[in-house]
Coordinates of C-alpha atoms in Angstrom, one line a residue:
X23 CA 65.1 128.3 146.8
X24 CA 64.2 126.3 150.0
X25 CA 65.7 127.0 153.4
X26 CA 67.7 123.8 153.3
X27 CA 69.0 124.5 149.8
X28 CA 70.1 127.9 150.8
X29 CA 71.8 126.8 154.0
X30 CA 73.6 124.0 152.1
X31 CA 74.9 126.5 149.6
X32 CA 76.1 128.8 152.4
X33 CA 77.9 125.9 154.2
X34 CA 79.5 124.8 150.9
X35 CA 80.6 128.2 149.9
X36 CA 78.5 128.5 146.8
X37 CA 76.5 131.5 148.2
X38 CA 78.8 133.9 150.0
X39 CA 76.2 136.6 150.7
X40 CA 73.3 135.9 153.1
X41 CA 71.9 139.3 152.2
X42 CA 71.0 138.1 148.7
X43 CA 68.7 135.5 150.3
X44 CA 67.5 138.0 152.9
X45 CA 66.1 140.4 150.2
X46 CA 64.1 137.6 148.6
X47 CA 62.2 136.7 151.8
X48 CA 58.9 138.2 152.8
X49 CA 59.2 140.5 155.8
X50 CA 57.7 138.4 158.7
X51 CA 58.8 137.4 162.1
X52 CA 59.6 133.9 160.8
X53 CA 61.6 135.2 158.0
X54 CA 63.6 137.5 160.3
X55 CA 64.4 134.5 162.5
X56 CA 65.5 132.5 159.5
X57 CA 67.7 135.3 158.2
X58 CA 69.3 135.8 161.6
X59 CA 70.0 132.2 162.0
X60 CA 71.5 132.0 158.5
X61 CA 73.7 134.9 159.3
X62 CA 75.1 133.1 162.4
X63 CA 75.6 130.0 160.3
X64 CA 77.4 131.9 157.6
X65 CA 79.8 133.4 160.2
X66 CA 80.5 129.9 161.6
X67 CA 80.9 128.6 158.1
X68 CA 83.5 131.3 157.2
X69 CA 85.5 130.4 160.4
X70 CA 85.2 126.7 159.7
X71 CA 86.4 127.0 156.2
X72 CA 89.4 129.0 157.3
X73 CA 90.3 126.3 159.8
X74 CA 89.8 123.3 157.6
X75 CA 91.8 124.8 154.8
X76 CA 94.8 125.4 156.9
X77 CA 94.9 122.6 159.5
X78 CA 95.1 119.6 157.3
X79 CA 98.3 120.8 155.7
X80 CA 99.9 122.1 158.9
X81 CA 101.3 118.8 160.2
X82 CA 104.4 116.8 159.5
X83 CA 104.7 113.3 158.0
X84 CA 106.1 110.7 160.4
X85 CA 107.8 107.5 159.2
X86 CA 110.6 106.9 156.7
X87 CA 110.7 108.2 153.2
X88 CA 111.3 105.3 150.8
X89 CA 114.7 105.0 149.0
X90 CA 115.4 102.2 146.5
X91 CA 118.0 99.9 148.2
X92 CA 121.3 99.1 146.7
X93 CA 121.1 95.9 144.7
X94 CA 123.9 93.5 143.9
X95 CA 124.5 93.9 140.2
X96 CA 127.5 92.6 138.2
X97 CA 129.4 94.9 136.0
X98 CA 129.1 92.7 133.0
X99 CA 127.9 89.2 131.9
X100 CA 130.2 86.3 132.2
X101 CA 129.8 85.6 128.5
X102 CA 130.6 89.2 127.5
X103 CA 133.7 88.2 125.6
X104 CA 131.9 85.8 123.4
X105 CA 131.5 87.1 119.8
X106 CA 127.9 86.1 119.8
X107 CA 127.0 88.3 122.8
X108 CA 126.6 91.9 122.1
X109 CA 126.4 94.6 124.7
X110 CA 124.0 96.8 122.7
X111 CA 121.1 98.3 124.7
X112 CA 117.7 97.4 123.3
X113 CA 114.1 97.2 124.5
X114 CA 113.2 93.9 123.0
X115 CA 109.5 94.8 122.7
X116 CA 109.0 92.4 119.8
X117 CA 111.8 89.9 120.5
X118 CA 109.9 86.9 119.1
X119 CA 110.1 88.4 115.6
X120 CA 113.8 87.5 115.4
X121 CA 112.6 84.0 114.5
X122 CA 110.8 85.2 111.4
X123 CA 108.0 82.8 112.0
X124 CA 104.5 84.1 111.1
X125 CA 102.7 81.4 113.1
X126 CA 104.6 82.4 116.2
X127 CA 103.6 86.0 115.6
X128 CA 99.9 85.0 115.3
X129 CA 100.0 83.0 118.5
X130 CA 101.6 85.9 120.5
X131 CA 98.9 88.3 119.5
X132 CA 96.1 85.8 120.3
X133 CA 97.6 85.1 123.7
X134 CA 97.8 88.8 124.5
X135 CA 94.1 89.2 123.5
X136 CA 92.7 86.1 125.1
X137 CA 94.8 84.8 127.9
X138 CA 92.7 84.5 131.1
X139 CA 95.6 84.8 133.5
X140 CA 96.6 88.1 131.9
X141 CA 92.9 89.3 132.1
X142 CA 92.9 88.4 135.8
X143 CA 96.1 90.5 136.3
X144 CA 94.4 93.4 134.5
X145 CA 91.4 93.2 136.8
X146 CA 93.8 93.3 139.8
X147 CA 95.2 96.5 138.3
X148 CA 91.7 98.1 138.3
X149 CA 91.2 96.8 141.9
X150 CA 94.4 98.5 143.0
X151 CA 93.4 101.7 141.2
X152 CA 90.1 101.8 143.0
X153 CA 91.8 101.1 146.3
X154 CA 94.0 104.2 145.6
X155 CA 90.7 106.2 145.2
X156 CA 89.6 104.9 148.7
X157 CA 92.9 106.1 150.2
X158 CA 92.6 109.5 148.5
X159 CA 89.1 109.8 150.0
X160 CA 90.5 109.2 153.6
X161 CA 92.3 112.5 153.5
X162 CA 88.9 114.3 153.4
X163 CA 86.1 114.4 156.0
X164 CA 85.8 110.7 157.0
X165 CA 82.2 111.0 158.1
X166 CA 79.7 112.9 155.8
X167 CA 76.2 111.8 156.6
X168 CA 72.8 113.1 155.8
X169 CA 69.9 111.6 157.8
X170 CA 66.4 112.0 158.8
X171 CA 64.0 110.1 161.1
X172 CA 60.5 110.4 162.4
X173 CA 59.0 108.3 165.2
X174 CA 56.2 108.0 167.8
X175 CA 57.5 107.9 171.4
X176 CA 55.8 106.6 174.5
X177 CA 57.6 107.0 177.8
X178 CA 57.4 104.3 180.5
X179 CA 55.1 105.0 183.4
X180 CA 57.2 102.9 185.7
X181 CA 60.7 104.0 184.8
X182 CA 61.6 107.2 186.7
X183 CA 64.6 107.8 184.4
X184 CA 62.5 108.0 181.2
X185 CA 59.6 110.1 182.7
X186 CA 60.7 111.4 186.1
X187 CA 57.9 113.9 186.5
X188 CA 55.2 111.7 185.0
X189 CA 54.2 114.6 182.9
X190 CA 55.6 113.6 179.5
X191 CA 52.9 112.5 177.2
X192 CA 53.2 110.4 174.1
X193 CA 54.6 112.4 171.3
X194 CA 56.0 112.4 167.7
X195 CA 59.6 113.4 167.1
X196 CA 61.2 114.2 163.7
X197 CA 64.8 115.3 162.8
X198 CA 66.6 116.2 159.6
X199 CA 70.3 117.1 159.3
X200 CA 73.8 116.5 158.3
X201 CA 76.9 115.4 160.3
X202 CA 80.6 115.8 159.4
X203 CA 83.7 114.6 161.1
X204 CA 87.2 115.3 159.8
X205 CA 90.3 113.8 161.3
X206 CA 93.1 116.2 160.3
X207 CA 96.2 114.8 158.9
X208 CA 98.6 116.3 161.4
X209 CA 101.1 113.4 161.3
X210 CA 100.8 112.4 157.6
X211 CA 98.8 109.2 158.3
X212 CA 96.4 109.7 155.4
X213 CA 99.2 111.1 153.1
X214 CA 101.2 107.9 153.8
X215 CA 98.1 106.0 153.0
X216 CA 97.9 107.6 149.6
X217 CA 101.6 106.9 149.1
X218 CA 101.1 103.2 150.0
X219 CA 98.1 102.8 147.8
X220 CA 99.7 104.6 144.9
X221 CA 102.8 102.4 145.1
X222 CA 100.6 99.3 145.4
X223 CA 98.8 100.4 142.3
X224 CA 102.0 100.8 140.4
X225 CA 103.2 97.5 141.7
X226 CA 100.1 95.9 140.2
X227 CA 100.9 97.4 136.9
X228 CA 104.4 96.0 137.0
X229 CA 103.0 92.7 138.1
X230 CA 100.7 92.7 135.0
X231 CA 103.7 93.5 132.9
X232 CA 105.6 90.6 134.5
X233 CA 102.6 88.2 133.8
X234 CA 102.7 89.5 130.2
X235 CA 106.4 88.9 129.8
X236 CA 106.0 85.4 131.2
X237 CA 103.1 84.7 129.0
X238 CA 105.0 85.7 125.8
X239 CA 107.9 83.5 126.9
X240 CA 105.7 80.6 127.6
X241 CA 103.9 80.9 124.2
X242 CA 107.3 81.0 122.4
X243 CA 108.8 78.0 124.3
X244 CA 105.6 76.0 124.0
X245 CA 105.5 76.7 120.3
X246 CA 109.1 75.7 119.8
X247 CA 108.4 72.5 121.7
X248 CA 105.6 71.7 119.4
X249 CA 107.7 72.3 116.3
X250 CA 110.5 70.2 117.8
X251 CA 108.1 67.3 118.5
X252 CA 106.7 67.6 115.0
X253 CA 110.2 67.5 113.5
X254 CA 111.0 64.4 115.7
X255 CA 107.9 62.7 114.4
X256 CA 108.9 63.4 110.8
X257 CA 112.4 62.0 111.5
X258 CA 111.0 58.9 113.1
X259 CA 108.7 58.2 110.1
X260 CA 111.7 58.7 107.7
X261 CA 113.8 56.3 109.7
X262 CA 110.9 53.8 109.8
X263 CA 110.9 53.9 106.0
X264 CA 114.7 53.2 105.9
X265 CA 114.5 50.4 108.4
X266 CA 111.6 48.8 106.6
X267 CA 113.8 48.7 103.5
X268 CA 116.6 47.1 105.5
X269 CA 114.1 44.5 106.8
X270 CA 113.0 43.7 103.3
X271 CA 116.6 43.2 102.2
X272 CA 117.2 40.9 105.2
X273 CA 114.0 38.8 104.3
X274 CA 115.0 38.6 100.7
X275 CA 118.5 37.3 101.6
X276 CA 117.0 34.9 104.2
X277 CA 114.6 33.5 101.5
X278 CA 117.5 33.3 99.1
X279 CA 119.5 31.3 101.6
X280 CA 122.3 33.9 102.0
X281 CA 121.3 35.1 105.5
X282 CA 119.8 33.5 108.6
X283 CA 116.5 34.2 110.4
X284 CA 118.6 36.1 113.0
X285 CA 119.0 39.0 110.6
X286 CA 115.2 39.2 110.1
X287 CA 114.4 39.1 113.8
X288 CA 117.0 41.7 114.6
X289 CA 115.7 44.0 111.8
X290 CA 112.1 43.6 113.1
X291 CA 113.3 44.4 116.7
X292 CA 114.9 47.7 115.6
X293 CA 112.0 48.6 113.5
X294 CA 109.4 48.0 116.2
X295 CA 111.5 50.1 118.7
X296 CA 111.6 53.0 116.3
X297 CA 107.9 52.7 115.5
X298 CA 107.1 52.7 119.2
X299 CA 108.5 56.2 119.6
X300 CA 105.8 57.6 117.3
X301 CA 102.9 57.1 119.9
X302 CA 105.1 58.6 122.6
X303 CA 106.0 61.6 120.6
X304 CA 102.4 62.1 119.4
X305 CA 101.2 62.1 123.0
X306 CA 103.8 64.7 124.0
X307 CA 102.7 66.7 120.9
X308 CA 99.1 66.6 122.0
X309 CA 100.0 67.7 125.5
X310 CA 102.0 70.6 124.1
X311 CA 99.1 71.7 122.0
X312 CA 96.8 71.4 125.1
X313 CA 99.2 73.7 127.0
X314 CA 99.2 76.1 124.1
X315 CA 95.4 76.2 124.0
X316 CA 95.3 77.3 127.7
X317 CA 97.8 80.0 127.0
X318 CA 95.6 81.2 124.1
X319 CA 92.5 81.1 126.2
X320 CA 90.9 78.5 123.9
X321 CA 88.8 75.4 124.6
X322 CA 90.0 72.0 123.2
X323 CA 89.8 72.4 119.4
X324 CA 92.1 72.0 116.4
X325 CA 95.0 74.2 116.1
X326 CA 95.7 73.3 112.4
X327 CA 94.8 76.8 111.1
X328 CA 97.0 78.6 113.7
X329 CA 99.9 76.2 113.2
X330 CA 99.7 76.2 109.4
X331 CA 102.9 76.9 107.6
X332 CA 106.3 75.5 107.9
X333 CA 106.7 72.8 110.6
X334 CA 110.4 73.4 111.0
X335 CA 111.9 74.4 114.3
X336 CA 112.3 78.3 114.5
X337 CA 115.9 79.3 113.7
X338 CA 117.5 81.8 116.0
X339 CA 120.0 84.4 114.8
X340 CA 123.7 83.8 115.3
X341 CA 124.1 86.4 118.1
X342 CA 122.1 88.2 120.8
X343 CA 122.2 91.7 122.3
X344 CA 122.0 91.6 126.1
X345 CA 123.2 95.0 127.2
X346 CA 124.6 95.0 130.7
X347 CA 123.2 93.6 134.0
X348 CA 122.3 97.1 135.3
X349 CA 119.7 97.3 132.5
X350 CA 117.6 94.7 134.2
X351 CA 116.7 97.0 137.0
X352 CA 115.3 99.5 134.5
X353 CA 113.6 96.9 132.2
X354 CA 112.4 93.9 134.2
X355 CA 108.8 94.2 135.5
X356 CA 109.3 91.8 138.4
X357 CA 112.2 93.9 139.7
X358 CA 110.0 97.0 139.5
X359 CA 107.2 95.2 141.2
X360 CA 109.4 94.1 144.1
X361 CA 110.7 97.7 144.4
X362 CA 107.2 99.2 144.4
X363 CA 105.9 96.6 146.9
X364 CA 108.7 97.7 149.3
X365 CA 107.7 101.4 148.7
X366 CA 104.1 100.6 149.6
X367 CA 105.2 98.8 152.8
X368 CA 107.5 101.7 153.7
X369 CA 104.5 104.1 153.8
X370 CA 102.7 101.6 156.1
X371 CA 105.3 102.3 158.8
X372 CA 104.3 106.0 158.8
X373 CA 100.6 105.0 159.0
X374 CA 101.4 102.8 162.1
X375 CA 103.6 105.4 163.7
X376 CA 101.0 108.2 163.4
X377 CA 98.9 106.3 165.9
X378 CA 101.5 107.2 168.6
X379 CA 100.4 110.8 168.4
X380 CA 97.0 112.4 169.2
X381 CA 94.4 112.5 166.5
X382 CA 92.7 115.9 166.0
X383 CA 89.1 115.9 164.6
X384 CA 86.9 118.8 163.4
X385 CA 83.3 117.8 163.8
X386 CA 80.0 119.5 163.2
X387 CA 76.4 118.9 162.6
X388 CA 73.5 121.0 161.2
X389 CA 69.9 120.1 161.1
X390 CA 66.5 120.6 162.6
X391 CA 64.6 118.7 165.4
X392 CA 61.0 119.1 166.4
X393 CA 58.5 117.1 168.5
X394 CA 54.8 117.2 169.2
X395 CA 54.9 117.7 173.0
X396 CA 53.2 120.7 174.6
X397 CA 52.4 123.4 172.1
X398 CA 55.1 122.2 169.6
X399 CA 54.4 120.6 166.3
X400 CA 56.3 118.0 164.3
X401 CA 55.9 120.4 161.4
X402 CA 58.3 122.8 163.1
X403 CA 61.1 120.7 161.8
X404 CA 60.8 122.8 158.7
X405 CA 61.1 126.1 160.5
X406 CA 63.9 128.2 161.9
X407 CA 62.8 127.4 165.4
X408 CA 63.9 123.8 165.0
X409 CA 67.4 124.5 163.7
X410 CA 70.3 123.1 165.6
X411 CA 74.0 123.1 164.8
X412 CA 77.3 122.5 166.5
X413 CA 80.9 122.8 165.5
X414 CA 84.2 122.3 167.3
X415 CA 87.5 120.4 167.5
X416 CA 88.3 117.3 169.6
X417 CA 91.2 115.0 170.0
X418 CA 92.0 111.5 171.1
X419 CA 95.2 109.9 172.2
X420 CA 95.5 106.2 172.9
X421 CA 98.4 106.6 175.3
X422 CA 97.6 103.4 177.2
X423 CA 98.0 101.4 174.0
X424 CA 101.6 102.6 173.3
X425 CA 103.0 99.1 173.7
X426 CA 100.6 97.7 171.1
X427 CA 101.1 100.6 168.7
X428 CA 104.9 100.5 169.1
X429 CA 105.0 96.8 168.3
X430 CA 102.7 97.4 165.3
X431 CA 105.3 99.8 164.0
X432 CA 108.0 97.1 164.5
X433 CA 105.8 94.7 162.6
X434 CA 105.5 97.0 159.6
X435 CA 109.3 97.7 159.7
X436 CA 110.1 94.0 159.7
X437 CA 107.8 93.5 156.7
X438 CA 109.6 96.3 154.9
X439 CA 113.0 94.8 155.6
X440 CA 111.8 91.4 154.2
X441 CA 110.6 93.2 151.1
X442 CA 113.9 95.0 150.7
X443 CA 115.7 91.7 150.8
X444 CA 113.2 90.2 148.4
X445 CA 114.0 93.1 146.0
X446 CA 117.7 92.4 146.2
X447 CA 117.0 88.7 145.7
X448 CA 114.9 89.4 142.7
X449 CA 117.7 91.3 141.1
X450 CA 120.1 88.4 141.8
X451 CA 117.7 85.8 140.3
X452 CA 117.1 88.1 137.2
X453 CA 120.9 87.9 136.5
X454 CA 120.9 84.2 137.1
X455 CA 118.1 83.7 134.6
X456 CA 120.0 85.7 131.9
X457 CA 123.1 83.7 132.6
X458 CA 121.2 80.4 132.3
X459 CA 119.6 81.5 129.1
X460 CA 122.9 82.6 127.6
X461 CA 124.6 79.3 128.6
X462 CA 121.8 77.3 127.0
X463 CA 122.0 79.5 123.8
X464 CA 125.8 79.6 123.4
X465 CA 126.5 76.0 124.4
X466 CA 123.4 74.9 122.4
X467 CA 124.9 76.5 119.3
X468 CA 128.1 74.4 119.6
X469 CA 126.0 71.3 120.3
X470 CA 123.9 71.8 117.1
X471 CA 127.0 72.2 115.0
X472 CA 128.5 69.0 116.3
X473 CA 125.3 67.0 116.0
X474 CA 124.9 68.2 112.4
X475 CA 128.4 66.6 111.7
X476 CA 127.2 63.5 113.6
X477 CA 124.1 63.2 111.4
X478 CA 126.1 63.6 108.2
X479 CA 128.6 60.9 109.3
X480 CA 125.8 58.5 110.5
X481 CA 124.0 58.9 107.2
X482 CA 127.1 58.0 105.3
X483 CA 127.9 55.1 107.6
X484 CA 124.4 53.6 107.0
X485 CA 124.9 53.8 103.2
X486 CA 128.3 52.0 103.4
X487 CA 127.0 49.4 105.8
X488 CA 124.1 48.5 103.5
X489 CA 126.5 48.3 100.5
X490 CA 128.9 46.0 102.4
X491 CA 126.1 43.8 103.7
X492 CA 124.8 43.4 100.1
X493 CA 128.3 42.4 99.1
X494 CA 128.5 40.0 101.9
X495 CA 131.6 41.7 103.5
X496 CA 129.7 42.9 106.6
X497 CA 127.1 41.2 108.8
X498 CA 123.6 42.6 109.4
X499 CA 124.5 43.8 112.9
X500 CA 126.6 46.6 111.4
X501 CA 123.6 47.8 109.4
X502 CA 121.3 47.7 112.4
X503 CA 123.9 49.7 114.5
X504 CA 124.2 52.2 111.7
X505 CA 120.4 52.6 111.6
X506 CA 120.1 53.2 115.3
X507 CA 123.0 55.6 115.3
X508 CA 121.4 57.6 112.5
X509 CA 118.0 57.8 114.2
X510 CA 119.6 58.8 117.5
X511 CA 121.7 61.5 115.9
X512 CA 118.8 63.0 113.9
X513 CA 116.5 62.9 117.0
X514 CA 119.2 64.5 119.2
X515 CA 119.8 67.2 116.5
X516 CA 116.2 68.1 116.5
X517 CA 116.1 68.3 120.3
X518 CA 119.2 70.4 120.3
X519 CA 117.8 72.8 117.7
X520 CA 114.7 73.1 119.8
X521 CA 116.8 73.8 122.9
X522 CA 118.8 76.4 121.1
X523 CA 115.7 78.3 120.1
X524 CA 114.3 77.9 123.6
X525 CA 117.5 79.2 125.1
X526 CA 117.3 82.4 123.1
X527 CA 113.6 82.8 124.0
X528 CA 114.7 82.4 127.7
X529 CA 117.3 85.1 127.3
X530 CA 114.8 87.5 125.9
X531 CA 112.3 86.7 128.6
X532 CA 114.9 87.1 131.3
X533 CA 115.9 90.4 129.9
X534 CA 112.3 91.6 130.5
X535 CA 111.2 92.3 126.9
X536 CA 107.7 92.2 125.5
X537 CA 105.6 94.1 128.1
X538 CA 105.7 97.1 125.8
X539 CA 103.0 95.7 123.5
X540 CA 100.4 96.6 126.1
X541 CA 101.2 100.4 125.8
X542 CA 98.2 102.2 124.4
X543 CA 95.8 99.4 125.3
X544 CA 93.5 98.8 128.3
X545 CA 94.3 96.3 131.0
X546 CA 91.1 94.5 130.3
X547 CA 89.5 93.9 126.9
X548 CA 86.3 95.5 125.6
X549 CA 84.1 92.6 126.7
X550 CA 85.4 92.6 130.2
X551 CA 85.1 96.4 130.5
X552 CA 81.5 96.3 129.3
X553 CA 80.7 93.5 131.7
X554 CA 82.2 95.4 134.7
X555 CA 80.5 98.7 133.7
X556 CA 77.2 96.9 133.6
X557 CA 77.6 95.8 137.2
X558 CA 79.2 98.9 138.7
X559 CA 79.7 102.6 138.0
X560 CA 83.4 102.8 137.3
X561 CA 83.4 106.5 136.3
X562 CA 86.6 107.7 134.8
X563 CA 88.6 104.7 135.9
X564 CA 86.9 102.6 133.3
X565 CA 85.2 104.8 130.7
X566 CA 83.2 103.4 127.8
X567 CA 85.2 102.3 124.8
X568 CA 84.2 105.4 122.7
X569 CA 85.6 107.8 125.4
X570 CA 89.2 108.7 126.1
X571 CA 90.9 106.0 128.3
X572 CA 93.2 106.8 131.2
X573 CA 96.8 106.4 130.2
X574 CA 98.7 104.0 132.5
X575 CA 102.4 104.6 133.0
X576 CA 105.0 102.7 131.1
X577 CA 107.0 100.2 133.2
X578 CA 106.4 102.0 136.5
X579 CA 108.8 103.1 139.2
X580 CA 108.5 105.0 142.5
X581 CA 109.0 108.2 140.5
X582 CA 105.6 107.7 138.9
X583 CA 103.7 108.2 142.2
X584 CA 101.3 111.1 142.1
X585 CA 101.0 113.9 144.7
X586 CA 100.0 113.0 148.3
X587 CA 97.0 115.3 148.3
X588 CA 94.6 115.0 145.3
X589 CA 90.9 115.8 144.7
X590 CA 88.5 113.0 145.7
X591 CA 87.4 110.7 143.0
X592 CA 83.8 109.9 142.2

């Protein structure tokens, strides 16, 4: 074993007995010098180890400990007395399956696998996790350097400060060594840093879940909108057929002399207005499909295969289970994200406040230095004669910057207060979204029932109007009015059925369901993982697909934060 390998082992604690090395050296003056030097280094090493193992844990932790603020939560929903609203507690991890629509189920899975916004959120989770690793590393020696240099030196002959005696000749100089500096965490600055980074990482997980919940809701509502437009196009075509028959009757009666041209022109007017709705609805349908492609992470291409099956509007169940408002704090990812963001900021106050106190540093260096001046040789850098080392504590205290530091603490505290208010506001908005969804669903149910009666009546009215027109007891205006009423009622019914299904989807989205489908899966897909690993060594944070993957928490909370002191991550 080389001298430097042995010394490195002694300093790291892997070789506790210098005598084992002593017995392996040949007995020469040089070896005795080396052994003596190593003995002194070992003694210093034992003292240093004792100090550095105790001092980092001897301090306190300044700054506030985070506590979840009280949030304004109602005791129950306003619609709790409605028979269609159940207070059962559910998780809603696959809420879209209540529509019993295979096409919607396919689209949900494709969106989860391919949506680019969700992939970007997954990459930000990995970024936050790596940032946590940086914060963990700050707890350990902040400077750990190994260096070496060799250079040829020539002193100035006209500068008395560089060669005052004019005796220094040109010489070579070489050095080899290590340097360590460790700011001890007396005031909890680095522990607060770990707390902040850990909470920020958990907040990124909750944000990912919120993006996922939003994505699932957007896919469902976009799909419902597509089916609604398809149904309206079908209704329009059916009414075009009916109105063409009425136009044919008017023309026959005009040619037979029992009607005027007015009837023909009025029929053509109503027919053209109805036909003009088809291009408008088709354009809206194409726009809806374009939006769906983006949600699915697809380029412009046909969706016929994905939308194959029934084109009817998804039918929601008669009732919905919503639990109680307090469940939102437990289930909604955006509420958890707001809470964790506040927790991360709370730790920043402690980091800022630690600068009000002195910083204690343990520093040391070990290495060799040799030059070629006089009888010395550059090669002596590899002998015991060239060994140099130093070890000792120091401290710094920026007492003249107290005003600046104090105001930085105030800045961090104000940011925390803003985030605490944002958390409370998020809880309020979450309840508003549930109430809005329930209102749309419950009132939409009544609207659909009434419009179905309207359609049935309009259909019968058109039949009677045609019969009476053929008998000559009614003018053609009555037929035209009945046609328009029927088309309007059918179109409104389709729109109301779509709004009803959308309202239920909004309820489930506002309840925070759906994020559970990512459990047991990575935050990035296999292709993204391989691409990132090709560029960068991600170690255990992003192992290959054939190795065990790190298990992320479920919907995270401040209770999921790990210990403040952890082993460094490589």
